[in-house]
JSON list of C-alpha atoms in Angstrom, two decimals:
[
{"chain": "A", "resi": 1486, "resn": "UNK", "atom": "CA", "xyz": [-4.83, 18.28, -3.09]},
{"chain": "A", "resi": 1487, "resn": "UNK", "atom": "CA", "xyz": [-6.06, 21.25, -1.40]},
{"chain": "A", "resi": 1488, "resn": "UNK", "atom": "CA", "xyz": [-7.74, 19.05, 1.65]},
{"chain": "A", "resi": 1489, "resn": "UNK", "atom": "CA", "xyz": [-4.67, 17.48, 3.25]},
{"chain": "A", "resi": 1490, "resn": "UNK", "atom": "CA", "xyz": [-4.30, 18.32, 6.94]},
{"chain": "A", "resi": 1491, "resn": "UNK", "atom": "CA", "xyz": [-1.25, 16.83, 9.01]},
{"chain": "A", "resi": 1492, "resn": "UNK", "atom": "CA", "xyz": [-0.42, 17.16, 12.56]},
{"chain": "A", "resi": 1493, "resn": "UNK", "atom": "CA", "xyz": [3.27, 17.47, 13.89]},
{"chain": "A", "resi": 1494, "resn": "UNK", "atom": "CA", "xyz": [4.04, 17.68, 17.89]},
{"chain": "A", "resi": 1495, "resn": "UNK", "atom": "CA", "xyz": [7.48, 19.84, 18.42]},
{"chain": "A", "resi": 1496, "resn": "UNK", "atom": "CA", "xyz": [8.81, 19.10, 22.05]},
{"chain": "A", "resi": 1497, "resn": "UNK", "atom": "CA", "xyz": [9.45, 22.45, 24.67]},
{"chain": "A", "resi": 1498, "resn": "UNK", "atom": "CA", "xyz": [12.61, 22.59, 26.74]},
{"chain": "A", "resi": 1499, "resn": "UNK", "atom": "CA", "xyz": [11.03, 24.76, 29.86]},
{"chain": "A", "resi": 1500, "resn": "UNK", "atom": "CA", "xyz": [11.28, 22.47, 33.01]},
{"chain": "A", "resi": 1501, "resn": "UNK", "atom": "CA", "xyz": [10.98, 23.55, 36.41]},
{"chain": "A", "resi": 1502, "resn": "UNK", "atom": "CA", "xyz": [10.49, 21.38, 39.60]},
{"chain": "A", "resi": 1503, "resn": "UNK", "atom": "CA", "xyz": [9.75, 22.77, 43.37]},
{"chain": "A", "resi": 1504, "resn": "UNK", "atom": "CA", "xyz": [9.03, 21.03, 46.27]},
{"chain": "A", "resi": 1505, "resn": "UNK", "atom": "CA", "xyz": [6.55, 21.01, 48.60]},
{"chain": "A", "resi": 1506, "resn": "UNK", "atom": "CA", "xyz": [8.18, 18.77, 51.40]},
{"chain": "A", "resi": 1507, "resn": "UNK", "atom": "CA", "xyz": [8.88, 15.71, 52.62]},
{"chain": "A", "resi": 1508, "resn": "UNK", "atom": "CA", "xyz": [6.72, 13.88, 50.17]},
{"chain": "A", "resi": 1509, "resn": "UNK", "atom": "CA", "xyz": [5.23, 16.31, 47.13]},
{"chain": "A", "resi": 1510, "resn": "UNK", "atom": "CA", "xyz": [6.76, 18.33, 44.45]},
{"chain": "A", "resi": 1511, "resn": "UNK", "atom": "CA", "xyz": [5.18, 20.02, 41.59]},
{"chain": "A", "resi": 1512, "resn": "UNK", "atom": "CA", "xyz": [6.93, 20.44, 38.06]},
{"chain": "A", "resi": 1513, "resn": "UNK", "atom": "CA", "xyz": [6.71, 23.16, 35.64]},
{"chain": "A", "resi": 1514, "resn": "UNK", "atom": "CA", "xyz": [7.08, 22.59, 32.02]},
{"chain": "A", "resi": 1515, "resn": "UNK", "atom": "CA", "xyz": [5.70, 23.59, 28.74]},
{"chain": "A", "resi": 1516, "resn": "UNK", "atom": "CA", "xyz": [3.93, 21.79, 25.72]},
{"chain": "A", "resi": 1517, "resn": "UNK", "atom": "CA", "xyz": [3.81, 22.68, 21.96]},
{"chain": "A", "resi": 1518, "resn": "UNK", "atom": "CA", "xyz": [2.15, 21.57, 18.43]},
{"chain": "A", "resi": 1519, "resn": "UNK", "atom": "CA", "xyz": [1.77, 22.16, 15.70]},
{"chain": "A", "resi": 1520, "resn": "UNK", "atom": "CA", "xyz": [-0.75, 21.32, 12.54]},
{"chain": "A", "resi": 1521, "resn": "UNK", "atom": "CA", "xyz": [0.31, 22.22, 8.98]},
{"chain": "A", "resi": 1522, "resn": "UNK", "atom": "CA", "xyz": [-2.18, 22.41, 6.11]},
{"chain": "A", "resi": 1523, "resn": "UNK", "atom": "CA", "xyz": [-3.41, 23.43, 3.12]},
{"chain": "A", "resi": 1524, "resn": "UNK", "atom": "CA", "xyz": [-5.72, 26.33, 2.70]},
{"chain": "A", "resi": 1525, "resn": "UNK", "atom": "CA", "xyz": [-8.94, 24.96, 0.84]},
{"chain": "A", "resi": 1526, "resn": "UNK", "atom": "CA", "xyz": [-10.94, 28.32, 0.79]},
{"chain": "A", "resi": 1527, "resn": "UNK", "atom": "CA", "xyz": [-10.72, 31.98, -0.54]},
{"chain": "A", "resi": 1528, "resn": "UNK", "atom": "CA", "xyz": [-12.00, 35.35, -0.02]},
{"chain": "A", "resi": 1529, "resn": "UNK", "atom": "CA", "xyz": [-12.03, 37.32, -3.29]},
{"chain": "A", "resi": 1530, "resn": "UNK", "atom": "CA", "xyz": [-12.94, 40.88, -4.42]},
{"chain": "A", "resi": 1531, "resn": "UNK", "atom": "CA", "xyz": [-12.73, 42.45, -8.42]},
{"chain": "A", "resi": 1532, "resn": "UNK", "atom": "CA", "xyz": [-13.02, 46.06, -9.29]},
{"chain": "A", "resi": 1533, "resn": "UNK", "atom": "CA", "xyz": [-15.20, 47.18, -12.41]},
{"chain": "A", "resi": 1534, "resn": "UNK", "atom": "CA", "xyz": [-13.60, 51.12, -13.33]},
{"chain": "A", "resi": 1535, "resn": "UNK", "atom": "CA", "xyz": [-14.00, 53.16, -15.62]},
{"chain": "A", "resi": 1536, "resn": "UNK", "atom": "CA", "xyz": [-13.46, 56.68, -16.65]},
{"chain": "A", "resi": 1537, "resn": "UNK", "atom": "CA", "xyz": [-14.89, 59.52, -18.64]},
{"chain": "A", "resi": 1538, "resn": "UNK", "atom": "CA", "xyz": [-15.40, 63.70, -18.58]},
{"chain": "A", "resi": 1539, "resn": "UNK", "atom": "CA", "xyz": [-19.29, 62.48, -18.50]},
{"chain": "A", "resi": 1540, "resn": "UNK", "atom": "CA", "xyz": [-20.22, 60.84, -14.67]},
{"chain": "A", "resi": 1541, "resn": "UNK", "atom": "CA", "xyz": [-22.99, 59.31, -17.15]},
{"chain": "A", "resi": 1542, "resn": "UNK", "atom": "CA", "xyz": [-20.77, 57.58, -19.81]},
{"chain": "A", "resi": 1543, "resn": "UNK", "atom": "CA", "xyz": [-18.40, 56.09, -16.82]},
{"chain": "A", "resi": 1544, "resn": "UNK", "atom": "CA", "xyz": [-21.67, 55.10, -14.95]},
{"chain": "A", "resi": 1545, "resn": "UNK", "atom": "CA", "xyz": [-22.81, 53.27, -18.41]},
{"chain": "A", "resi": 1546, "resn": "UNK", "atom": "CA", "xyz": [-19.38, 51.65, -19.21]},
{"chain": "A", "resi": 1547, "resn": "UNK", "atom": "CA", "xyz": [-18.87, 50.36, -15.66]},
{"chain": "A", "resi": 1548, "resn": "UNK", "atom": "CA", "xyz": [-22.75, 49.10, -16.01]},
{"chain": "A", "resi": 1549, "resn": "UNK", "atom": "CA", "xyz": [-22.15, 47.01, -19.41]},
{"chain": "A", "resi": 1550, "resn": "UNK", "atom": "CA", "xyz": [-18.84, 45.31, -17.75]},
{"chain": "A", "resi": 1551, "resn": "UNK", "atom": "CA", "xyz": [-20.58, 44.45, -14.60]},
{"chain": "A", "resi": 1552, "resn": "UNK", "atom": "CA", "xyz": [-23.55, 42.66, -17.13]},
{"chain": "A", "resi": 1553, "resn": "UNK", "atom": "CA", "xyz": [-20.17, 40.85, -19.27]},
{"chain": "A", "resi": 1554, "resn": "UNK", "atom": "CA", "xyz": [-19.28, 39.61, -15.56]},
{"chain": "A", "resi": 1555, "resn": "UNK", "atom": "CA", "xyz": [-22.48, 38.08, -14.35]},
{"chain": "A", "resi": 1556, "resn": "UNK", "atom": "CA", "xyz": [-22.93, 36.47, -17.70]},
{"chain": "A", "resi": 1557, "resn": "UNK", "atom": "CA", "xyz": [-19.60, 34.97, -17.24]},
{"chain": "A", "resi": 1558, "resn": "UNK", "atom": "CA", "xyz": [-19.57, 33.41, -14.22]},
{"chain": "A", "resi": 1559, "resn": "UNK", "atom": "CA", "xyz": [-23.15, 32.31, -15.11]},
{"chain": "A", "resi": 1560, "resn": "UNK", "atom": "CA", "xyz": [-22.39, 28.58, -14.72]},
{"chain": "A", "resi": 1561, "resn": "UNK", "atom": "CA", "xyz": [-20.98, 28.82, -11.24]},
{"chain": "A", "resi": 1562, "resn": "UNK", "atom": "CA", "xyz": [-22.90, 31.55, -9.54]},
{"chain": "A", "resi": 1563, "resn": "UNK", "atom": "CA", "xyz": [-24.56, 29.22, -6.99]},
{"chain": "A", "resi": 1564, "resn": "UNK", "atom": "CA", "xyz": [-21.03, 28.37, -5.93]},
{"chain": "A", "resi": 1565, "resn": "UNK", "atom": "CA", "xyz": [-19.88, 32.11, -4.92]},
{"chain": "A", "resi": 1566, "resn": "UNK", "atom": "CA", "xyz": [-20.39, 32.00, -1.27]},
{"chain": "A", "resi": 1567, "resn": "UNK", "atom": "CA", "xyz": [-21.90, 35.42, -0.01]},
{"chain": "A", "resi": 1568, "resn": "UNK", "atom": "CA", "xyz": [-21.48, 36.97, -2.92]},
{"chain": "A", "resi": 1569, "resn": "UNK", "atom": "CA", "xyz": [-22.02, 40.99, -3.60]},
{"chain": "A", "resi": 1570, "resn": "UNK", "atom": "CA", "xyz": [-22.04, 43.51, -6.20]},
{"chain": "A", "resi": 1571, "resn": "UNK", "atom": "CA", "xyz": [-24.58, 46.07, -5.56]},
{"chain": "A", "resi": 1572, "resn": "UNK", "atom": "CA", "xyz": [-23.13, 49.73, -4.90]},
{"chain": "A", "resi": 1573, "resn": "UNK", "atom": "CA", "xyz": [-21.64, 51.32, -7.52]},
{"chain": "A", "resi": 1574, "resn": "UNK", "atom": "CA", "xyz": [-19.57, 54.21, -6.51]},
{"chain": "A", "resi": 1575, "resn": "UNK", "atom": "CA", "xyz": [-19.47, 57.60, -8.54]},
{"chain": "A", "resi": 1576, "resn": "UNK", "atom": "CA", "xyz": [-16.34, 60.32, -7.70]},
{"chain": "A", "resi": 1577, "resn": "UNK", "atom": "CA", "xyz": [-14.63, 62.49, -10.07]},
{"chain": "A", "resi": 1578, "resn": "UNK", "atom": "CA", "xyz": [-10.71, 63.42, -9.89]},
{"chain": "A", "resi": 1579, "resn": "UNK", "atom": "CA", "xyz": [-7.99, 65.60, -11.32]},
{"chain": "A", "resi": 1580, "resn": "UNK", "atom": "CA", "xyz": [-5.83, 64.90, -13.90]},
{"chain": "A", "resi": 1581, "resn": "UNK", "atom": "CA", "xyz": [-2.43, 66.66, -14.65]},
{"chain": "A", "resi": 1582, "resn": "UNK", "atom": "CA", "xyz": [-1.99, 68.77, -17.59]},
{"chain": "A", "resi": 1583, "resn": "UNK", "atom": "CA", "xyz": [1.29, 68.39, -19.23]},
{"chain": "A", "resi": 1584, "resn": "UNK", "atom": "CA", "xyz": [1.61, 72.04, -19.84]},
{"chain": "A", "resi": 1585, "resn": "UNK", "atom": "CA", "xyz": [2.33, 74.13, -16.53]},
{"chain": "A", "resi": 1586, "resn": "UNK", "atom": "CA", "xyz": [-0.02, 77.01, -17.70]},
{"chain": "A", "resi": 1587, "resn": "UNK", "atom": "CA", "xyz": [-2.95, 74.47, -17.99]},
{"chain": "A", "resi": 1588, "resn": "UNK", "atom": "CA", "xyz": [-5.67, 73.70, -15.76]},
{"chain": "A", "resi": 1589, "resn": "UNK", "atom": "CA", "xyz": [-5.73, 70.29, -14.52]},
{"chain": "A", "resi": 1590, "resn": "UNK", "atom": "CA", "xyz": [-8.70, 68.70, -16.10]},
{"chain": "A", "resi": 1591, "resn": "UNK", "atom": "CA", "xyz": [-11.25, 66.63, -13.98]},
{"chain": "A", "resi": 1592, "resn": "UNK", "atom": "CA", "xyz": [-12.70, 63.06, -14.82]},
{"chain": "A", "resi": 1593, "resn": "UNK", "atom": "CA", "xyz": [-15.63, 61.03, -13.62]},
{"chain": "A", "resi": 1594, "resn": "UNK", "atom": "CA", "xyz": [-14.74, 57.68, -12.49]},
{"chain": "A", "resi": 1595, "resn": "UNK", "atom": "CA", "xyz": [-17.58, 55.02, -12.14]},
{"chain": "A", "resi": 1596, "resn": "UNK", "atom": "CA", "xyz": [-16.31, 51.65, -10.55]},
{"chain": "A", "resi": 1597, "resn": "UNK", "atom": "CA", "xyz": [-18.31, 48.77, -8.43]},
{"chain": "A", "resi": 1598, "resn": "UNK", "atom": "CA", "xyz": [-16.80, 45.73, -6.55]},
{"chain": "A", "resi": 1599, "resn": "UNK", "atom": "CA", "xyz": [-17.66, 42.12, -6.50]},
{"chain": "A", "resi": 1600, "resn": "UNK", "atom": "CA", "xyz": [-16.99, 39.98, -3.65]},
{"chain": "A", "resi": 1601, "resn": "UNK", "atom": "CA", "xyz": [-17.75, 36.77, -2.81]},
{"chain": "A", "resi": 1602, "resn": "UNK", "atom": "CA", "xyz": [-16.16, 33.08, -0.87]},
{"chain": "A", "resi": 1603, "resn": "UNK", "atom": "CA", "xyz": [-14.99, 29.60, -2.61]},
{"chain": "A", "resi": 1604, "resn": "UNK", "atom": "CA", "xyz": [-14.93, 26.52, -0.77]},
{"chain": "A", "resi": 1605, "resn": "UNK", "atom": "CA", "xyz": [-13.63, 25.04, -3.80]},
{"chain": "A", "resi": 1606, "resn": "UNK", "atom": "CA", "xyz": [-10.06, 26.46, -4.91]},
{"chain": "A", "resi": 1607, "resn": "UNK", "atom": "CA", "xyz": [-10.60, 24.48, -8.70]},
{"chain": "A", "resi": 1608, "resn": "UNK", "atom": "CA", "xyz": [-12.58, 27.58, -9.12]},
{"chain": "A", "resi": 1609, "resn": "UNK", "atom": "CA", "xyz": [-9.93, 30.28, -8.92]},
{"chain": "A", "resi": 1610, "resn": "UNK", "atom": "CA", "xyz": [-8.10, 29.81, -12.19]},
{"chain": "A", "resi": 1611, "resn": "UNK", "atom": "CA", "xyz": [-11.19, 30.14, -14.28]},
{"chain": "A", "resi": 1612, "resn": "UNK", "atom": "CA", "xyz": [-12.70, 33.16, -11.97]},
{"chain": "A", "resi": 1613, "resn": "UNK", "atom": "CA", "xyz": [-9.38, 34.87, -12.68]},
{"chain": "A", "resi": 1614, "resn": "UNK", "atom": "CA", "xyz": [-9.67, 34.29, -16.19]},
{"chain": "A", "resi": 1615, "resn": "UNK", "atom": "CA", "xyz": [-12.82, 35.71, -16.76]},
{"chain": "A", "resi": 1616, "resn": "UNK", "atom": "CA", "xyz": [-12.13, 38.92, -14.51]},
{"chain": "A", "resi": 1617, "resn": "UNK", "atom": "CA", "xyz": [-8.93, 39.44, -16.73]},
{"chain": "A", "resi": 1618, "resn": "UNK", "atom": "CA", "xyz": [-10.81, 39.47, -19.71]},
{"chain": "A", "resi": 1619, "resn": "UNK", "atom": "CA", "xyz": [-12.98, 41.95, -18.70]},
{"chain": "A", "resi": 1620, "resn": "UNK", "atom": "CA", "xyz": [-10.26, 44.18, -17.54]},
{"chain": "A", "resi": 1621, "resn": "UNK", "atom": "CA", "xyz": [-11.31, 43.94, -13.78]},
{"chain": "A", "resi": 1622, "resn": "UNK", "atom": "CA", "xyz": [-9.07, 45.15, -11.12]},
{"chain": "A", "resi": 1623, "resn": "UNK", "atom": "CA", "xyz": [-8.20, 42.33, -8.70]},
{"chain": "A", "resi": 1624, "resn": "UNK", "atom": "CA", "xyz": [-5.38, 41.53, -6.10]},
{"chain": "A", "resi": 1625, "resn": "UNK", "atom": "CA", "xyz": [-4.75, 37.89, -5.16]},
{"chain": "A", "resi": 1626, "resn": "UNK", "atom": "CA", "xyz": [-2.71, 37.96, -1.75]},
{"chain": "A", "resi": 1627, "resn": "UNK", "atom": "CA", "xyz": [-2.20, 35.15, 0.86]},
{"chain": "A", "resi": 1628, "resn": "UNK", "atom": "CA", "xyz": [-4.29, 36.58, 3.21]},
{"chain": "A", "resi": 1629, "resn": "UNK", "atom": "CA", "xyz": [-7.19, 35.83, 0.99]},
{"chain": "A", "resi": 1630, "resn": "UNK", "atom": "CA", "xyz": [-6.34, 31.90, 1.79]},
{"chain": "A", "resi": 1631, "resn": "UNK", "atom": "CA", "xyz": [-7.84, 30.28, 4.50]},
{"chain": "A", "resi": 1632, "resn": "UNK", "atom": "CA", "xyz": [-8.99, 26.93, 5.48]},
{"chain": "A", "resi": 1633, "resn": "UNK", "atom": "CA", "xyz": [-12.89, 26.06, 5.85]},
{"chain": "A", "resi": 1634, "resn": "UNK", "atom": "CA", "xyz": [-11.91, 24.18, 9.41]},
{"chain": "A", "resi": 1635, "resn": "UNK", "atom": "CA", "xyz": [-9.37, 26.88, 11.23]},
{"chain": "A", "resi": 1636, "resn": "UNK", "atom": "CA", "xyz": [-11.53, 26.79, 14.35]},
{"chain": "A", "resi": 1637, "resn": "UNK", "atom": "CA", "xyz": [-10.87, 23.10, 14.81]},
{"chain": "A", "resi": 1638, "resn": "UNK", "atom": "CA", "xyz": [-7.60, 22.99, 13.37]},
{"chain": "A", "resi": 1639, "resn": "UNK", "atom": "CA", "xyz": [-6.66, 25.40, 16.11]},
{"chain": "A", "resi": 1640, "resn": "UNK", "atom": "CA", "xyz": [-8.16, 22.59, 18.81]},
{"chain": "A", "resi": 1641, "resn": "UNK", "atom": "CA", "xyz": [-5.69, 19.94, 16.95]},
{"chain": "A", "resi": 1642, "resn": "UNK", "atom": "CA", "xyz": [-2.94, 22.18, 18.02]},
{"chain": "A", "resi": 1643, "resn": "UNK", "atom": "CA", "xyz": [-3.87, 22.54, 21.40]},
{"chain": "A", "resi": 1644, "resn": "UNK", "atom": "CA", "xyz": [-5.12, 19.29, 22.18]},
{"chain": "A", "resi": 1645, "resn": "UNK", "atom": "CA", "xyz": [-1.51, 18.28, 21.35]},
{"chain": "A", "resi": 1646, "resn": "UNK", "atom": "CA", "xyz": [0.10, 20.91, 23.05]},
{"chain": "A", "resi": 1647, "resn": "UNK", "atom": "CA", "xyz": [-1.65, 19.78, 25.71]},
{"chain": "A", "resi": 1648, "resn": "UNK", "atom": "CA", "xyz": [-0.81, 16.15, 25.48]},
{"chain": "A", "resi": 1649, "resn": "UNK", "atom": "CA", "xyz": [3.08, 16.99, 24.76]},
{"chain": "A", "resi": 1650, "resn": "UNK", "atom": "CA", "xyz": [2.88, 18.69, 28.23]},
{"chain": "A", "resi": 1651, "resn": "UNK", "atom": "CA", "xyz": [0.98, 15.58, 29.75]},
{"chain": "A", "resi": 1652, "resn": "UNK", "atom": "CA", "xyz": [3.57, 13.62, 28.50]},
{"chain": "A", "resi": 1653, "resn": "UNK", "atom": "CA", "xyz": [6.75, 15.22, 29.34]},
{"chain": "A", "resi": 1654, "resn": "UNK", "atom": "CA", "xyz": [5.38, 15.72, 33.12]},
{"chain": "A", "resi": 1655, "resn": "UNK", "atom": "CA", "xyz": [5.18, 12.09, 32.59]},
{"chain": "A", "resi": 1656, "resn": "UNK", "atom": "CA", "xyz": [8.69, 11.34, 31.30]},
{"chain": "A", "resi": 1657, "resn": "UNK", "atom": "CA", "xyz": [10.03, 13.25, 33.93]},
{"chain": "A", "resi": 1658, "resn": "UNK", "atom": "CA", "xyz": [7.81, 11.01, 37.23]},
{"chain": "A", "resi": 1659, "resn": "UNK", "atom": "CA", "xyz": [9.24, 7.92, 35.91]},
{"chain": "A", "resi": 1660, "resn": "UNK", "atom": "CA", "xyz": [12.70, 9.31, 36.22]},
{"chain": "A", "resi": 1661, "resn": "UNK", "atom": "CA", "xyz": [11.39, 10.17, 40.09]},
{"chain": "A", "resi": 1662, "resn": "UNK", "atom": "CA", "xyz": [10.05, 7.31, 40.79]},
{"chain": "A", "resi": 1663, "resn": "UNK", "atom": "CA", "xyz": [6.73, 9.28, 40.89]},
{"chain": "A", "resi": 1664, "resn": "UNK", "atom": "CA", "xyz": [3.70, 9.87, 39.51]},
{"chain": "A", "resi": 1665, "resn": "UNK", "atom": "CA", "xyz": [2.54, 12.70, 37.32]},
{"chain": "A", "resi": 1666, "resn": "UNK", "atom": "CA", "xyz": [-0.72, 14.07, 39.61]},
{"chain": "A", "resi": 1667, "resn": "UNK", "atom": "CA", "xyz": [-3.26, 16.82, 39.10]},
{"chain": "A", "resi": 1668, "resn": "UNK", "atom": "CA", "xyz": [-2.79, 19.65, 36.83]},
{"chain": "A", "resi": 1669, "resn": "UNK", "atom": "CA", "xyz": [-1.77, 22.52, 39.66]},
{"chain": "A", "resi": 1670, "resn": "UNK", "atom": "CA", "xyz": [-2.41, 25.74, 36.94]},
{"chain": "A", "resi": 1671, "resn": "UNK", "atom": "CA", "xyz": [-2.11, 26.00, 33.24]},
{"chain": "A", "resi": 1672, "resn": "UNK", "atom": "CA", "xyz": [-1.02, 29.07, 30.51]},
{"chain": "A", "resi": 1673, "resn": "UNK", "atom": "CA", "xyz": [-2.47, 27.90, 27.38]},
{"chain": "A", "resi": 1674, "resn": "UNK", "atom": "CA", "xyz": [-1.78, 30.20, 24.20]},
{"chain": "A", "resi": 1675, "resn": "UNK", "atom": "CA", "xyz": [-4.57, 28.80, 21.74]},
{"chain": "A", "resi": 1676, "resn": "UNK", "atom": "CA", "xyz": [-2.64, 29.10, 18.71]},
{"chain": "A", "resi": 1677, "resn": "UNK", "atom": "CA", "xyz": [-0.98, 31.72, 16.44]},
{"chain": "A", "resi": 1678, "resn": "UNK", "atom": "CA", "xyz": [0.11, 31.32, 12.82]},
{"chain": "A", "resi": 1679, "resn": "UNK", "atom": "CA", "xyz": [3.59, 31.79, 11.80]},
{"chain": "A", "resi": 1680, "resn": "UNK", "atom": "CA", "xyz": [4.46, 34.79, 9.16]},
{"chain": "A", "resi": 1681, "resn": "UNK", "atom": "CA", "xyz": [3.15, 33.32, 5.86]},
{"chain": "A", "resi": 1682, "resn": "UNK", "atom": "CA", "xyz": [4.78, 32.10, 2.56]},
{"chain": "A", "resi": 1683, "resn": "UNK", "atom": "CA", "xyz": [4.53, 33.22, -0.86]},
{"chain": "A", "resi": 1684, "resn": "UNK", "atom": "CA", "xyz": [0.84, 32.78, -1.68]},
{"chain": "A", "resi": 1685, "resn": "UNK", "atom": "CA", "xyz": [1.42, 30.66, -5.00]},
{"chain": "A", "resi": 1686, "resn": "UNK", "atom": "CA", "xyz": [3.96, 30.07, -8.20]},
{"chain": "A", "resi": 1687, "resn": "UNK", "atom": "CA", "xyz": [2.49, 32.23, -11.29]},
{"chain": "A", "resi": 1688, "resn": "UNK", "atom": "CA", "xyz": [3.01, 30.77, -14.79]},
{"chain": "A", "resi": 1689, "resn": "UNK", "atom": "CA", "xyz": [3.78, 33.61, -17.06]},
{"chain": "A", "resi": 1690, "resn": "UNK", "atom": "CA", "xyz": [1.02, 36.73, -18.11]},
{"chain": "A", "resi": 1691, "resn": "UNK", "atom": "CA", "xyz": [-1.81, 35.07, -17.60]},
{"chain": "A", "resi": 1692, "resn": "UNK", "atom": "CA", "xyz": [-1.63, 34.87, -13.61]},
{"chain": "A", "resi": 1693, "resn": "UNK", "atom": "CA", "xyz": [-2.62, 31.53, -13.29]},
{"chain": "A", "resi": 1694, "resn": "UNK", "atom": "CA", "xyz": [-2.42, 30.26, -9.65]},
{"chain": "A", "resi": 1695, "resn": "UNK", "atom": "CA", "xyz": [-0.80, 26.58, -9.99]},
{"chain": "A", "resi": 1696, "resn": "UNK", "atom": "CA", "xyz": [-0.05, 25.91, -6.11]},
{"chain": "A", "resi": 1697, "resn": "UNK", "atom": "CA", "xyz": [-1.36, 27.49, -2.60]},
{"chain": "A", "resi": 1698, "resn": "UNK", "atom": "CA", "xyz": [1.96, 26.88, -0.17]},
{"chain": "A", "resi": 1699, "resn": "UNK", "atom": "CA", "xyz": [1.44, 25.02, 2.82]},
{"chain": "A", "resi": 1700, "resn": "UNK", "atom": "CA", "xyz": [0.65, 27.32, 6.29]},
{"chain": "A", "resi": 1701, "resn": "UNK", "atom": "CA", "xyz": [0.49, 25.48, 10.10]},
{"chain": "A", "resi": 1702, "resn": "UNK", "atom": "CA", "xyz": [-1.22, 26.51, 13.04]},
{"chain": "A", "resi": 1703, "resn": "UNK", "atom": "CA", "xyz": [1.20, 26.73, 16.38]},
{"chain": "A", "resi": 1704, "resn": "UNK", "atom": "CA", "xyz": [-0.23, 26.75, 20.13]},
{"chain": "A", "resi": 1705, "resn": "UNK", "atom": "CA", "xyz": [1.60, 26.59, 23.34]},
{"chain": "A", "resi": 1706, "resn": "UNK", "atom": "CA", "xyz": [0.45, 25.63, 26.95]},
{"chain": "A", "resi": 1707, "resn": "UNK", "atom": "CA", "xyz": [2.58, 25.98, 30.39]},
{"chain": "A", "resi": 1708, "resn": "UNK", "atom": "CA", "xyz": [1.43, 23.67, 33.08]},
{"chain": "A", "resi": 1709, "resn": "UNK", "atom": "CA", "xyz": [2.26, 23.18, 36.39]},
{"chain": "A", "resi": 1710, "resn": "UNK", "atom": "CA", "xyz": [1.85, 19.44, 37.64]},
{"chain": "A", "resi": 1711, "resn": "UNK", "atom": "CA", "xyz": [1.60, 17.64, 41.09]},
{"chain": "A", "resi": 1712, "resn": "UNK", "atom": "CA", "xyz": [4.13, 15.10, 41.45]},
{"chain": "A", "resi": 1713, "resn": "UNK", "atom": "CA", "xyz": [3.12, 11.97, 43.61]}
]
């Protein structure tokens, strides 16, 4: 379900036409697509913390949940694309006293991030799961969605941007009596992707992700055509 790609064409209303004398003209006139899809890929990251007076005892506690975590995603390691979870990172802040004539005390706080691609979004649920039961920090956000194929998705878009300008220069030689000629210059925007939806529909506590919403790809070209 996460694979479907579909392709839509939406029709521009620019149209300009000059001539060039007697027996040439050019038109002006803009193209547009668009492809919607489904993103099929993610870009994750999980936070081991802890904290204690003793840099030592955080270092240790943050250690032991980092050994829970590898054991856990044991059976599907080899599908974690450039995966990563070597620096631990050691700091130590202040903490508030509730009495004003107090000093604020400090703590050590020991935390280390995992991160790591899927290509295969069945995994997320169960990767979520396991970081949840361990306590991890994570954020799952729509920018961490993305399809394996955007580079040529992007193409479909302006390929048929491209062809809706081809084709309205077309429309508009017939109605001439002409001929749509050589391509005189061309604007091409390769493609941008409209703001984003809501990443997914959550089902309760347990932050399950039970859809990915559907994103498209929009490009634009502005071409100016010979008319013969």
């Amino acid at each position: 379900m996460f694979h479907n790609v579909h392709r839509y064409l939406l029709a521009s209303t620019a149209l300009i036409l000059f001539p060039l004398g007697a027996s040439a003209a050019e038109v002006s006139l803009s193209g547009q697509a668009s492809v919607k899809y489904t993103p099929d890929s993610a870009r994750l990251q999980f936070t081991a913390r802890a904290e204690h007076k003793l840099p030592e005892t955080a270092t240790e506690e943050v250690n032991e949940q980092m050994e829970k975590w590898r054991e856990s995603i044991e059976d599907f390691r080899d599908r974690l694309k450039s995966y990563s979870d070597a620096s631990l990172n050691l700091y130590s802040r202040s903490i508030p006293s509730p009495e004003r004539h107090e000093e604020p005390r400090r703590v050590a706080v020991a935390s280390q991030t995992v991160s790591f691609t899927i290509d295969d979004l069945s995994l997320l649920n169960p990767i979520l799961a396991q970081a949840q039961s361990l306590g991890m920090d994570y954020n799952v956000g729509p920018h961490q969605f993305f399809h394996s194929d955007e580079v040529g998705l992007r193409k479909q878009a302006l390929a048929g941007a491209i062809a809706d300008a081809k084709s309205r220069c077309e429309f508009v030689a017939r109605e001439l009596d002409k001929q749509c000629g050589e391509v005189m210059t061309i604007n091409v925007d390769g493609g941008h992707q409209p703001p984003m939806p809501m990443m997914a529909e959550m089902r309760g506590a347990s932050d399950a992700v039970s859809a990915v919403g559907s994103r498209e790809l929009e490009a634009r070209v502005s071409a100016t055509f010979e008319l013969e």
